[in-house]
mmCIF file of C-alpha atoms in Angstrom:
data_model
loop_
_atom_site.group_PDB
_atom_site.id
_atom_site.type_symbol
_atom_site.label_atom_id
_atom_site.label_comp_id
_atom_site.label_asym_id
_atom_site.label_seq_id
_atom_site.Cartn_x
_atom_site.Cartn_y
_atom_site.Cartn_z
ATOM 1 C CA MET A 1 27.843 64.196 8.488
ATOM 2 C CA LEU A 2 26.082 62.338 5.683
ATOM 3 C CA ASN A 3 23.397 61.486 8.209
ATOM 4 C CA LEU A 4 22.760 65.183 8.830
ATOM 5 C CA VAL A 5 22.704 65.912 5.110
ATOM 6 C CA VAL A 6 20.031 63.257 4.623
ATOM 7 C CA CYS A 7 17.946 63.724 7.788
ATOM 8 C CA GLN A 8 18.219 67.497 8.223
ATOM 9 C CA GLY A 9 18.352 68.473 4.559
ATOM 10 C CA TYR A 10 21.753 70.163 4.866
ATOM 11 C CA VAL A 11 23.667 71.256 1.779
ATOM 12 C CA LEU A 12 26.857 69.243 1.158
ATOM 13 C CA TYR A 13 30.067 70.305 -0.565
ATOM 14 C CA GLN A 14 33.190 68.218 -1.003
ATOM 15 C CA PHE A 15 36.579 69.920 -1.243
ATOM 16 C CA ASP A 16 40.138 68.865 -2.042
ATOM 17 C CA ILE A 17 43.102 71.027 -0.991
ATOM 18 C CA GLU A 18 45.930 70.950 -3.524
ATOM 19 C CA THR A 19 49.549 70.123 -2.481
ATOM 20 C CA ALA A 20 48.530 70.217 1.174
ATOM 21 C CA PHE A 21 51.825 69.318 2.843
ATOM 22 C CA LEU A 22 53.740 71.973 0.895
ATOM 23 C CA HIS A 23 51.837 74.713 2.743
ATOM 24 C CA GLY A 24 53.327 73.912 6.145
ATOM 25 C CA GLU A 25 56.288 75.769 7.637
ATOM 26 C CA MET A 26 59.405 73.828 8.620
ATOM 27 C CA ASP A 27 59.951 73.990 12.398
ATOM 28 C CA ALA A 28 63.309 72.180 12.493
ATOM 29 C CA ILE A 29 66.652 72.191 10.711
ATOM 30 C CA VAL A 30 66.470 69.539 7.986
ATOM 31 C CA HIS A 31 69.014 68.939 5.232
ATOM 32 C CA ILE A 32 68.555 66.886 2.063
ATOM 33 C CA LYS A 33 70.819 65.714 -0.716
ATOM 34 C CA GLN A 34 70.744 67.737 -3.921
ATOM 35 C CA PHE A 35 68.450 66.384 -6.602
ATOM 36 C CA LYS A 36 70.202 64.579 -9.431
ATOM 37 C CA GLY A 37 70.584 66.906 -12.389
ATOM 38 C CA PHE A 38 70.115 70.029 -10.238
ATOM 39 C CA GLU A 39 73.411 70.021 -8.345
ATOM 40 C CA VAL A 40 75.320 73.289 -7.962
ATOM 41 C CA PRO A 41 78.492 73.016 -10.090
ATOM 42 C CA GLY A 42 81.518 72.398 -7.904
ATOM 43 C CA LYS A 43 79.296 71.672 -4.859
ATOM 44 C CA GLU A 44 77.847 68.324 -5.844
ATOM 45 C CA GLY A 45 78.610 66.838 -2.423
ATOM 46 C CA TRP A 46 76.849 69.616 -0.534
ATOM 47 C CA VAL A 47 73.365 69.342 0.986
ATOM 48 C CA ARG A 48 70.472 71.796 0.951
ATOM 49 C CA ARG A 49 68.536 73.103 3.932
ATOM 50 C CA LEU A 50 64.751 72.912 3.677
ATOM 51 C CA ASN A 51 62.868 76.139 4.283
ATOM 52 C CA LYS A 52 59.473 74.567 3.480
ATOM 53 C CA LEU A 53 58.006 71.134 4.043
ATOM 54 C CA LEU A 54 58.176 68.344 1.481
ATOM 55 C CA TYR A 55 56.136 65.178 1.146
ATOM 56 C CA GLY A 56 57.998 62.420 2.979
ATOM 57 C CA THR A 57 59.374 64.539 5.816
ATOM 58 C CA LYS A 58 58.178 63.332 9.203
ATOM 59 C CA GLN A 59 57.175 66.854 10.262
ATOM 60 C CA ALA A 60 54.847 67.329 7.281
ATOM 61 C CA PRO A 61 51.578 65.872 8.684
ATOM 62 C CA ARG A 62 51.852 67.680 12.030
ATOM 63 C CA MET A 63 52.805 71.043 10.557
ATOM 64 C CA TRP A 64 50.103 70.753 7.883
ATOM 65 C CA GLN A 65 47.517 70.148 10.601
ATOM 66 C CA ALA A 66 48.732 73.248 12.449
ATOM 67 C CA LYS A 67 48.594 75.305 9.239
ATOM 68 C CA LEU A 68 45.076 74.081 8.430
ATOM 69 C CA THR A 69 43.756 74.673 11.947
ATOM 70 C CA GLN A 70 45.089 78.236 11.992
ATOM 71 C CA ALA A 71 43.708 78.965 8.522
ATOM 72 C CA LEU A 72 40.248 77.738 9.525
ATOM 73 C CA LYS A 73 40.418 79.637 12.814
ATOM 74 C CA ASP A 74 41.138 82.850 10.905
ATOM 75 C CA LEU A 75 37.999 82.138 8.864
ATOM 76 C CA GLY A 76 35.892 81.693 11.997
ATOM 77 C CA MET A 77 35.927 77.876 12.188
ATOM 78 C CA ASN A 78 37.120 76.207 15.407
ATOM 79 C CA SER A 79 37.753 72.534 16.144
ATOM 80 C CA THR A 80 35.228 70.746 18.349
ATOM 81 C CA ARG A 81 35.902 68.971 21.644
ATOM 82 C CA ALA A 82 34.670 65.599 20.375
ATOM 83 C CA ASN A 83 36.785 65.468 17.202
ATOM 84 C CA ASP A 84 39.860 67.527 16.326
ATOM 85 C CA SER A 85 39.130 67.064 12.617
ATOM 86 C CA LEU A 86 35.628 68.537 12.918
ATOM 87 C CA TYR A 87 35.233 72.317 12.769
ATOM 88 C CA THR A 88 32.230 74.599 13.230
ATOM 89 C CA ASN A 89 31.512 78.318 13.289
ATOM 90 C CA ASP A 90 30.188 80.149 16.345
ATOM 91 C CA LYS A 91 26.583 80.100 15.114
ATOM 92 C CA GLN A 92 26.758 76.351 14.345
ATOM 93 C CA THR A 93 25.411 76.944 10.849
ATOM 94 C CA MET A 94 28.406 75.379 9.063
ATOM 95 C CA PHE A 95 30.340 72.195 9.829
ATOM 96 C CA LEU A 96 33.576 71.078 8.216
ATOM 97 C CA HIS A 97 35.306 67.706 8.487
ATOM 98 C CA VAL A 98 38.701 67.120 6.919
ATOM 99 C CA ASN A 99 40.769 63.981 6.352
ATOM 100 C CA VAL A 100 44.302 65.245 5.590
ATOM 101 C CA ASP A 101 43.416 67.285 2.475
ATOM 102 C CA ASP A 102 39.945 65.971 1.568
ATOM 103 C CA GLY A 103 36.845 67.084 3.384
ATOM 104 C CA PHE A 104 33.133 67.754 3.601
ATOM 105 C CA LEU A 105 31.476 71.085 4.310
ATOM 106 C CA ILE A 106 27.801 71.062 5.261
ATOM 107 C CA GLY A 107 25.344 73.727 6.317
ATOM 108 C CA LYS A 108 21.828 75.062 6.025
ATOM 109 C CA SER A 109 22.584 77.860 3.546
ATOM 110 C CA GLU A 110 24.249 77.155 0.207
ATOM 111 C CA GLN A 111 25.087 80.837 -0.167
ATOM 112 C CA GLU A 112 26.942 80.805 3.151
ATOM 113 C CA LEU A 113 28.876 77.671 2.172
ATOM 114 C CA LEU A 114 29.915 79.097 -1.200
ATOM 115 C CA GLN A 115 31.053 82.342 0.413
ATOM 116 C CA PHE A 116 33.178 80.401 2.890
ATOM 117 C CA LEU A 117 34.687 78.204 0.170
ATOM 118 C CA LYS A 118 35.667 81.261 -1.866
ATOM 119 C CA GLU A 119 37.402 82.783 1.171
ATOM 120 C CA PHE A 120 39.016 79.439 1.986
ATOM 121 C CA HIS A 121 40.281 79.207 -1.594
ATOM 122 C CA THR A 122 42.139 82.516 -1.231
ATOM 123 C CA VAL A 123 44.110 81.031 1.690
ATOM 124 C CA LEU A 124 44.605 77.459 0.452
ATOM 125 C CA LYS A 125 44.027 76.548 -3.180
ATOM 126 C CA LEU A 126 41.266 73.951 -3.433
ATOM 127 C CA LYS A 127 38.659 72.356 -5.677
ATOM 128 C CA TYR A 128 35.077 71.785 -4.575
ATOM 129 C CA GLN A 129 31.789 70.349 -5.812
ATOM 130 C CA ARG A 130 28.283 69.751 -4.492
ATOM 131 C CA ASN A 131 26.893 66.270 -3.742
ATOM 132 C CA PRO A 132 29.964 64.278 -4.851
ATOM 133 C CA THR A 133 29.699 60.732 -6.174
ATOM 134 C CA GLN A 134 33.215 59.787 -5.032
ATOM 135 C CA HIS A 135 35.013 60.633 -1.782
ATOM 136 C CA LEU A 136 38.264 58.942 -0.743
ATOM 137 C CA CYS A 137 37.491 55.236 -1.344
ATOM 138 C CA TYR A 138 33.712 55.698 -1.097
ATOM 139 C CA GLN A 139 31.088 55.748 -3.800
ATOM 140 C CA LEU A 140 27.987 57.850 -3.095
ATOM 141 C CA ASN A 141 24.806 57.241 -5.080
ATOM 142 C CA TRP A 142 22.187 59.940 -4.472
ATOM 143 C CA THR A 143 18.500 59.193 -4.969
ATOM 144 C CA PRO A 144 15.969 61.740 -6.311
ATOM 145 C CA ASP A 145 14.551 62.187 -2.782
ATOM 146 C CA LYS A 146 18.071 63.057 -1.480
ATOM 147 C CA ASN A 147 18.784 59.798 0.303
ATOM 148 C CA VAL A 148 22.176 58.210 -0.346
ATOM 149 C CA TYR A 149 23.731 54.778 -0.871
ATOM 150 C CA LEU A 150 27.273 54.529 0.491
ATOM 151 C CA SER A 151 29.599 51.779 -0.737
ATOM 152 C CA GLN A 152 33.199 50.825 -1.511
ATOM 153 C CA HIS A 153 32.580 48.654 -4.570
ATOM 154 C CA ASP A 154 35.770 49.716 -6.344
ATOM 155 C CA LEU A 155 37.950 48.734 -3.393
ATOM 156 C CA ILE A 156 36.189 45.371 -3.063
ATOM 157 C CA HIS A 157 36.607 44.534 -6.756
ATOM 158 C CA ARG A 158 40.267 45.531 -6.674
ATOM 159 C CA LEU A 159 40.801 43.398 -3.577
ATOM 160 C CA LEU A 160 39.095 40.392 -5.165
ATOM 161 C CA GLY A 161 41.179 40.777 -8.315
ATOM 162 C CA ASP A 162 44.458 41.003 -6.402
ATOM 163 C CA SER A 163 43.546 37.928 -4.332
ATOM 164 C CA ASP A 164 42.502 35.808 -7.352
ATOM 165 C CA ILE A 165 38.994 35.255 -5.942
ATOM 166 C CA GLU A 166 36.950 36.632 -8.847
ATOM 167 C CA ASN A 167 36.172 33.180 -10.264
ATOM 168 C CA SER A 168 35.568 31.453 -6.921
ATOM 169 C CA GLN A 169 32.183 30.330 -5.638
ATOM 170 C CA THR A 170 30.482 32.680 -3.176
ATOM 171 C CA VAL A 171 29.513 31.798 0.419
ATOM 172 C CA LYS A 172 26.735 33.231 2.586
ATOM 173 C CA SER A 173 28.582 33.762 5.876
ATOM 174 C CA PRO A 174 31.728 35.903 6.301
ATOM 175 C CA CYS A 175 33.091 33.696 9.086
ATOM 176 C CA ASN A 176 34.608 30.245 8.662
ATOM 177 C CA GLY A 177 33.329 28.234 11.621
ATOM 178 C CA ASN A 178 36.600 26.324 11.951
ATOM 179 C CA LEU A 179 38.661 29.466 12.560
ATOM 180 C CA LEU A 180 38.481 29.411 16.352
ATOM 181 C CA LYS A 181 37.944 25.717 17.043
ATOM 182 C CA GLU A 182 41.576 24.800 17.622
ATOM 183 C CA VAL A 183 43.546 26.474 20.398
ATOM 184 C CA GLU A 184 47.039 25.697 19.125
ATOM 185 C CA ALA A 185 46.815 24.297 15.642
ATOM 186 C CA VAL A 186 50.083 23.235 14.031
ATOM 187 C CA ASP A 187 49.950 24.408 10.440
ATOM 188 C CA GLU A 188 52.172 25.608 7.634
ATOM 189 C CA PRO A 189 52.990 29.360 7.714
ATOM 190 C CA VAL A 190 51.983 31.580 4.806
ATOM 191 C CA ASP A 191 53.212 34.843 3.298
ATOM 192 C CA VAL A 192 52.997 37.362 6.153
ATOM 193 C CA THR A 193 53.192 40.472 3.969
ATOM 194 C CA GLY A 194 50.443 39.335 1.597
ATOM 195 C CA TYR A 195 48.218 38.340 4.512
ATOM 196 C CA GLN A 196 48.701 41.692 6.248
ATOM 197 C CA GLN A 197 47.981 43.650 3.069
ATOM 198 C CA VAL A 198 44.634 41.924 2.598
ATOM 199 C CA ILE A 199 43.780 42.321 6.296
ATOM 200 C CA GLY A 200 44.552 46.046 6.091
ATOM 201 C CA SER A 201 42.155 46.525 3.171
ATOM 202 C CA LEU A 202 39.466 44.424 4.843
ATOM 203 C CA ASN A 203 39.803 46.397 8.064
ATOM 204 C CA TYR A 204 39.288 49.631 6.115
ATOM 205 C CA LEU A 205 36.114 48.175 4.624
ATOM 206 C CA ALA A 206 34.860 46.904 7.981
ATOM 207 C CA GLN A 207 35.412 50.223 9.731
ATOM 208 C CA HIS A 208 33.635 52.325 7.117
ATOM 209 C CA THR A 209 30.955 50.520 5.084
ATOM 210 C CA GLN A 210 30.974 46.786 5.942
ATOM 211 C CA PRO A 211 30.074 46.303 9.629
ATOM 212 C CA ASP A 212 28.933 42.756 8.830
ATOM 213 C CA ILE A 213 32.545 41.592 8.397
ATOM 214 C CA LEU A 214 34.031 43.441 11.391
ATOM 215 C CA PHE A 215 33.972 40.474 13.786
ATOM 216 C CA THR A 216 35.652 38.161 11.280
ATOM 217 C CA VAL A 217 38.266 40.735 10.288
ATOM 218 C CA ASN A 218 39.187 41.359 13.924
ATOM 219 C CA SER A 219 39.494 37.613 14.543
ATOM 220 C CA LEU A 220 41.787 37.199 11.540
ATOM 221 C CA SER A 221 43.800 40.279 12.511
ATOM 222 C CA CYS A 222 44.870 38.573 15.732
ATOM 223 C CA HIS A 223 47.038 36.256 13.606
ATOM 224 C CA SER A 224 48.662 38.916 11.416
ATOM 225 C CA THR A 225 52.172 38.358 12.784
ATOM 226 C CA HIS A 226 52.190 34.551 12.361
ATOM 227 C CA PRO A 227 49.396 33.517 9.957
ATOM 228 C CA SER A 228 49.085 29.873 9.009
ATOM 229 C CA GLU A 229 47.375 28.012 6.197
ATOM 230 C CA ARG A 230 44.071 27.731 8.073
ATOM 231 C CA HIS A 231 43.997 31.494 8.607
ATOM 232 C CA TRP A 232 44.594 32.056 4.902
ATOM 233 C CA VAL A 233 41.745 29.654 4.112
ATOM 234 C CA ALA A 234 39.480 31.593 6.489
ATOM 235 C CA LEU A 235 40.597 34.831 4.851
ATOM 236 C CA LYS A 236 39.692 33.531 1.390
ATOM 237 C CA HIS A 237 36.338 32.407 2.800
ATOM 238 C CA LEU A 238 35.679 36.006 3.844
ATOM 239 C CA LEU A 239 36.683 37.279 0.407
ATOM 240 C CA ARG A 240 34.284 34.832 -1.240
ATOM 241 C CA ASN A 241 31.534 36.210 0.984
ATOM 242 C CA LEU A 242 32.442 39.745 -0.089
ATOM 243 C CA LYS A 243 32.165 38.671 -3.712
ATOM 244 C CA GLY A 244 28.569 37.604 -3.119
ATOM 245 C CA THR A 245 27.635 40.810 -1.260
ATOM 246 C CA SER A 246 29.743 43.288 -3.231
ATOM 247 C CA GLN A 247 26.682 45.085 -4.633
ATOM 248 C CA LEU A 248 25.138 45.754 -1.215
ATOM 249 C CA CYS A 249 25.338 49.305 0.150
ATOM 250 C CA MET A 250 24.785 51.223 3.353
ATOM 251 C CA TYR A 251 21.590 53.223 2.943
ATOM 252 C CA TYR A 252 21.051 56.564 4.680
ATOM 253 C CA SER A 253 17.435 57.682 4.661
ATOM 254 C CA ARG A 254 15.366 60.367 6.352
ATOM 255 C CA ASP A 255 12.528 57.867 6.804
ATOM 256 C CA GLY A 256 14.068 55.893 9.694
ATOM 257 C CA ASN A 257 11.613 54.633 12.319
ATOM 258 C CA GLU A 258 14.028 54.979 15.249
ATOM 259 C CA LYS A 259 14.368 58.613 16.295
ATOM 260 C CA GLY A 260 17.239 59.924 18.375
ATOM 261 C CA LEU A 261 20.399 58.062 19.359
ATOM 262 C CA VAL A 262 19.951 54.298 19.784
ATOM 263 C CA GLY A 263 22.493 51.665 20.800
ATOM 264 C CA TRP A 264 22.270 47.931 20.102
ATOM 265 C CA THR A 265 24.597 45.705 22.099
ATOM 266 C CA ASP A 266 25.457 42.008 22.370
ATOM 267 C CA ALA A 267 28.337 39.765 23.457
ATOM 268 C CA ASP A 268 29.881 36.464 22.381
ATOM 269 C CA TYR A 269 30.649 34.706 25.674
ATOM 270 C CA THR A 270 34.206 33.227 26.062
ATOM 271 C CA ASN A 271 34.777 33.492 22.332
ATOM 272 C CA ASP A 272 38.563 33.127 22.436
ATOM 273 C CA ARG A 273 39.615 29.614 23.466
ATOM 274 C CA CYS A 274 43.133 30.779 24.276
ATOM 275 C CA ASP A 275 42.299 33.374 26.938
ATOM 276 C CA ARG A 276 38.520 32.802 27.316
ATOM 277 C CA LYS A 277 37.723 36.476 26.873
ATOM 278 C CA SER A 278 34.392 37.475 25.375
ATOM 279 C CA ILE A 279 33.725 39.741 22.401
ATOM 280 C CA SER A 280 31.592 42.882 22.659
ATOM 281 C CA GLY A 281 29.523 43.966 19.682
ATOM 282 C CA ASN A 282 27.809 47.359 19.492
ATOM 283 C CA LEU A 283 25.894 49.338 16.884
ATOM 284 C CA LEU A 284 24.767 52.954 17.201
ATOM 285 C CA THR A 285 22.106 54.524 15.002
ATOM 286 C CA TYR A 286 20.905 58.107 14.742
ATOM 287 C CA HIS A 287 17.425 58.580 13.314
ATOM 288 C CA GLY A 288 17.590 54.956 12.189
ATOM 289 C CA ASN A 289 20.860 55.282 10.253
ATOM 290 C CA PRO A 290 24.109 53.590 11.379
ATOM 291 C CA VAL A 291 26.733 56.011 12.698
ATOM 292 C CA SER A 292 29.105 53.800 14.723
ATOM 293 C CA TRP A 293 29.844 50.105 15.222
ATOM 294 C CA THR A 294 32.450 48.118 17.155
ATOM 295 C CA SER A 295 33.534 44.532 17.699
ATOM 296 C CA LYS A 296 36.080 44.382 20.499
ATOM 297 C CA LYS A 297 37.591 41.761 22.775
ATOM 298 C CA GLN A 298 36.840 42.475 26.423
ATOM 299 C CA SER A 299 39.762 43.297 28.720
ATOM 300 C CA ILE A 300 38.764 40.842 31.474
ATOM 301 C CA VAL A 301 37.389 37.295 31.597
ATOM 302 C CA ALA A 302 33.644 37.411 32.235
ATOM 303 C CA GLN A 303 32.288 34.853 34.701
ATOM 304 C CA SER A 304 28.887 34.512 33.032
ATOM 305 C CA THR A 305 26.933 35.522 29.955
ATOM 306 C CA THR A 306 25.246 38.230 32.034
ATOM 307 C CA GLU A 307 28.586 39.745 32.998
ATOM 308 C CA ALA A 308 29.822 39.605 29.396
ATOM 309 C CA GLU A 309 26.645 41.333 28.197
ATOM 310 C CA PHE A 310 26.911 43.896 31.004
ATOM 311 C CA ILE A 311 30.486 44.777 30.009
ATOM 312 C CA SER A 312 29.380 45.105 26.397
ATOM 313 C CA MET A 313 26.508 47.356 27.420
ATOM 314 C CA ASN A 314 28.924 49.540 29.374
ATOM 315 C CA LEU A 315 31.136 49.934 26.298
ATOM 316 C CA CYS A 316 28.075 50.895 24.272
ATOM 317 C CA ALA A 317 27.057 53.471 26.892
ATOM 318 C CA LYS A 318 30.513 55.076 26.738
ATOM 319 C CA GLN A 319 30.305 55.266 22.951
ATOM 320 C CA ILE A 320 26.863 56.872 23.216
ATOM 321 C CA ARG A 321 28.279 59.382 25.697
ATOM 322 C CA TRP A 322 30.965 60.399 23.216
ATOM 323 C CA MET A 323 28.420 60.491 20.394
ATOM 324 C CA THR A 324 26.264 62.929 22.394
ATOM 325 C CA PHE A 325 29.278 65.253 22.631
ATOM 326 C CA LEU A 326 29.750 64.990 18.873
ATOM 327 C CA LEU A 327 26.089 65.608 18.078
ATOM 328 C CA THR A 328 26.014 68.583 20.450
ATOM 329 C CA ASP A 329 29.006 70.023 18.592
ATOM 330 C CA LEU A 330 26.966 69.538 15.409
ATOM 331 C CA GLY A 331 24.051 71.469 16.888
ATOM 332 C CA GLN A 332 21.815 68.415 17.265
ATOM 333 C CA SER A 333 19.473 67.507 20.110
ATOM 334 C CA THR A 334 20.543 64.449 22.127
ATOM 335 C CA THR A 335 17.799 64.315 24.747
ATOM 336 C CA LYS A 336 16.654 60.817 23.763
ATOM 337 C CA GLN A 337 19.157 57.960 24.136
ATOM 338 C CA THR A 338 18.224 54.277 24.267
ATOM 339 C CA ILE A 339 20.234 51.049 24.582
ATOM 340 C CA PHE A 340 18.765 47.683 23.590
ATOM 341 C CA ASN A 341 20.052 44.395 25.023
ATOM 342 C CA ASP A 342 18.452 40.944 24.908
ATOM 343 C CA ASN A 343 19.875 39.599 28.212
ATOM 344 C CA SER A 344 17.282 39.650 30.999
ATOM 345 C CA GLY A 345 19.966 39.638 33.705
ATOM 346 C CA VAL A 346 21.569 42.772 32.306
ATOM 347 C CA VAL A 347 18.197 44.497 32.052
ATOM 348 C CA THR A 348 17.499 43.679 35.708
ATOM 349 C CA ILE A 349 20.887 44.920 36.924
ATOM 350 C CA SER A 350 20.656 48.092 34.859
ATOM 351 C CA SER A 351 17.109 49.012 35.851
ATOM 352 C CA GLN A 352 16.999 47.830 39.470
ATOM 353 C CA ALA A 353 20.685 47.665 40.490
ATOM 354 C CA SER A 354 19.953 44.254 42.018
ATOM 355 C CA LEU A 355 22.751 41.730 42.595
ATOM 356 C CA ASN A 356 22.825 38.043 43.451
ATOM 357 C CA ALA A 357 25.450 35.417 44.193
ATOM 358 C CA ASN A 358 26.518 35.277 40.548
ATOM 359 C CA THR A 359 26.702 39.024 39.919
ATOM 360 C CA LYS A 360 27.649 40.612 43.257
ATOM 361 C CA HIS A 361 31.339 40.720 42.273
ATOM 362 C CA ILE A 362 30.663 43.029 39.308
ATOM 363 C CA GLU A 363 32.253 46.419 39.929
ATOM 364 C CA ILE A 364 30.460 49.715 39.306
ATOM 365 C CA ARG A 365 30.474 50.607 35.616
#
């Protein structure tokens, strides 16, 4: 949605719904103990039946989603087929995306957005502001020409402080080359909980603003259940890299050279020495700005670099297909779609459907 704000000049409002889960209706019989200090005299051992949802009840997220969807539907906003959390009106002049109780509302007319927010506020109490500088764990820095820098500097600095890396020397590469060299290394185990906590934060960074560390984070995540000393060393190596790049941002600009939806795909052949499966890497851009990226282990063992690249290209094509649905829901044209790959064999197979002795076993994709 930020891409549309920058490239199409849409107006952006951020909103925050207050006490979201308390709005939902309880759909089951749930009893709780009486709160200490508020017991009914003579009935201290009794329990109370909940008529409304509370934070911590397992029904709360689902019933809140149902409440929100119905409220937006009554205001003329319906969820899209590509993303249940994305809503649009019939004229496709307003688009709303919500993450639990925080969201963005964008559109062409500021007057229309403000009118909707006022009506929304009468149903669910909320706060809103235009062009926010903070959203969830993101920092947004707007330029005078309405481009935006997106970062998670606060999360990175907090992570470095908790991991005692702030005074360590920085490194240029996020990946420790020794991480995957040994198939079954015998090493001392480390604190599983601490390792998993850091991996969780790093994965959040990689999925949202740091695509450059995604491959390394995924590799380290494979050892989350039984991490050893060498994995912890590799993890600290990644943190030292983050320290050196902590001031870098993702930049969304309307001046991108690549127009339309473009996919960039590559593969790391037989990356995993345990199962010999390759890694697919894909990046999607829209009008030159990044909108999606993945680093994923392939489900089968590729027999050649061409096959590994072909599988990766197929994954990229599927992601582009879904992205076209999403952009159509957002009222955007998706007539131009391009995939770039640097493997000549893949280019030949894709353009001419020609097979040889080394590629004839590849199934239709």
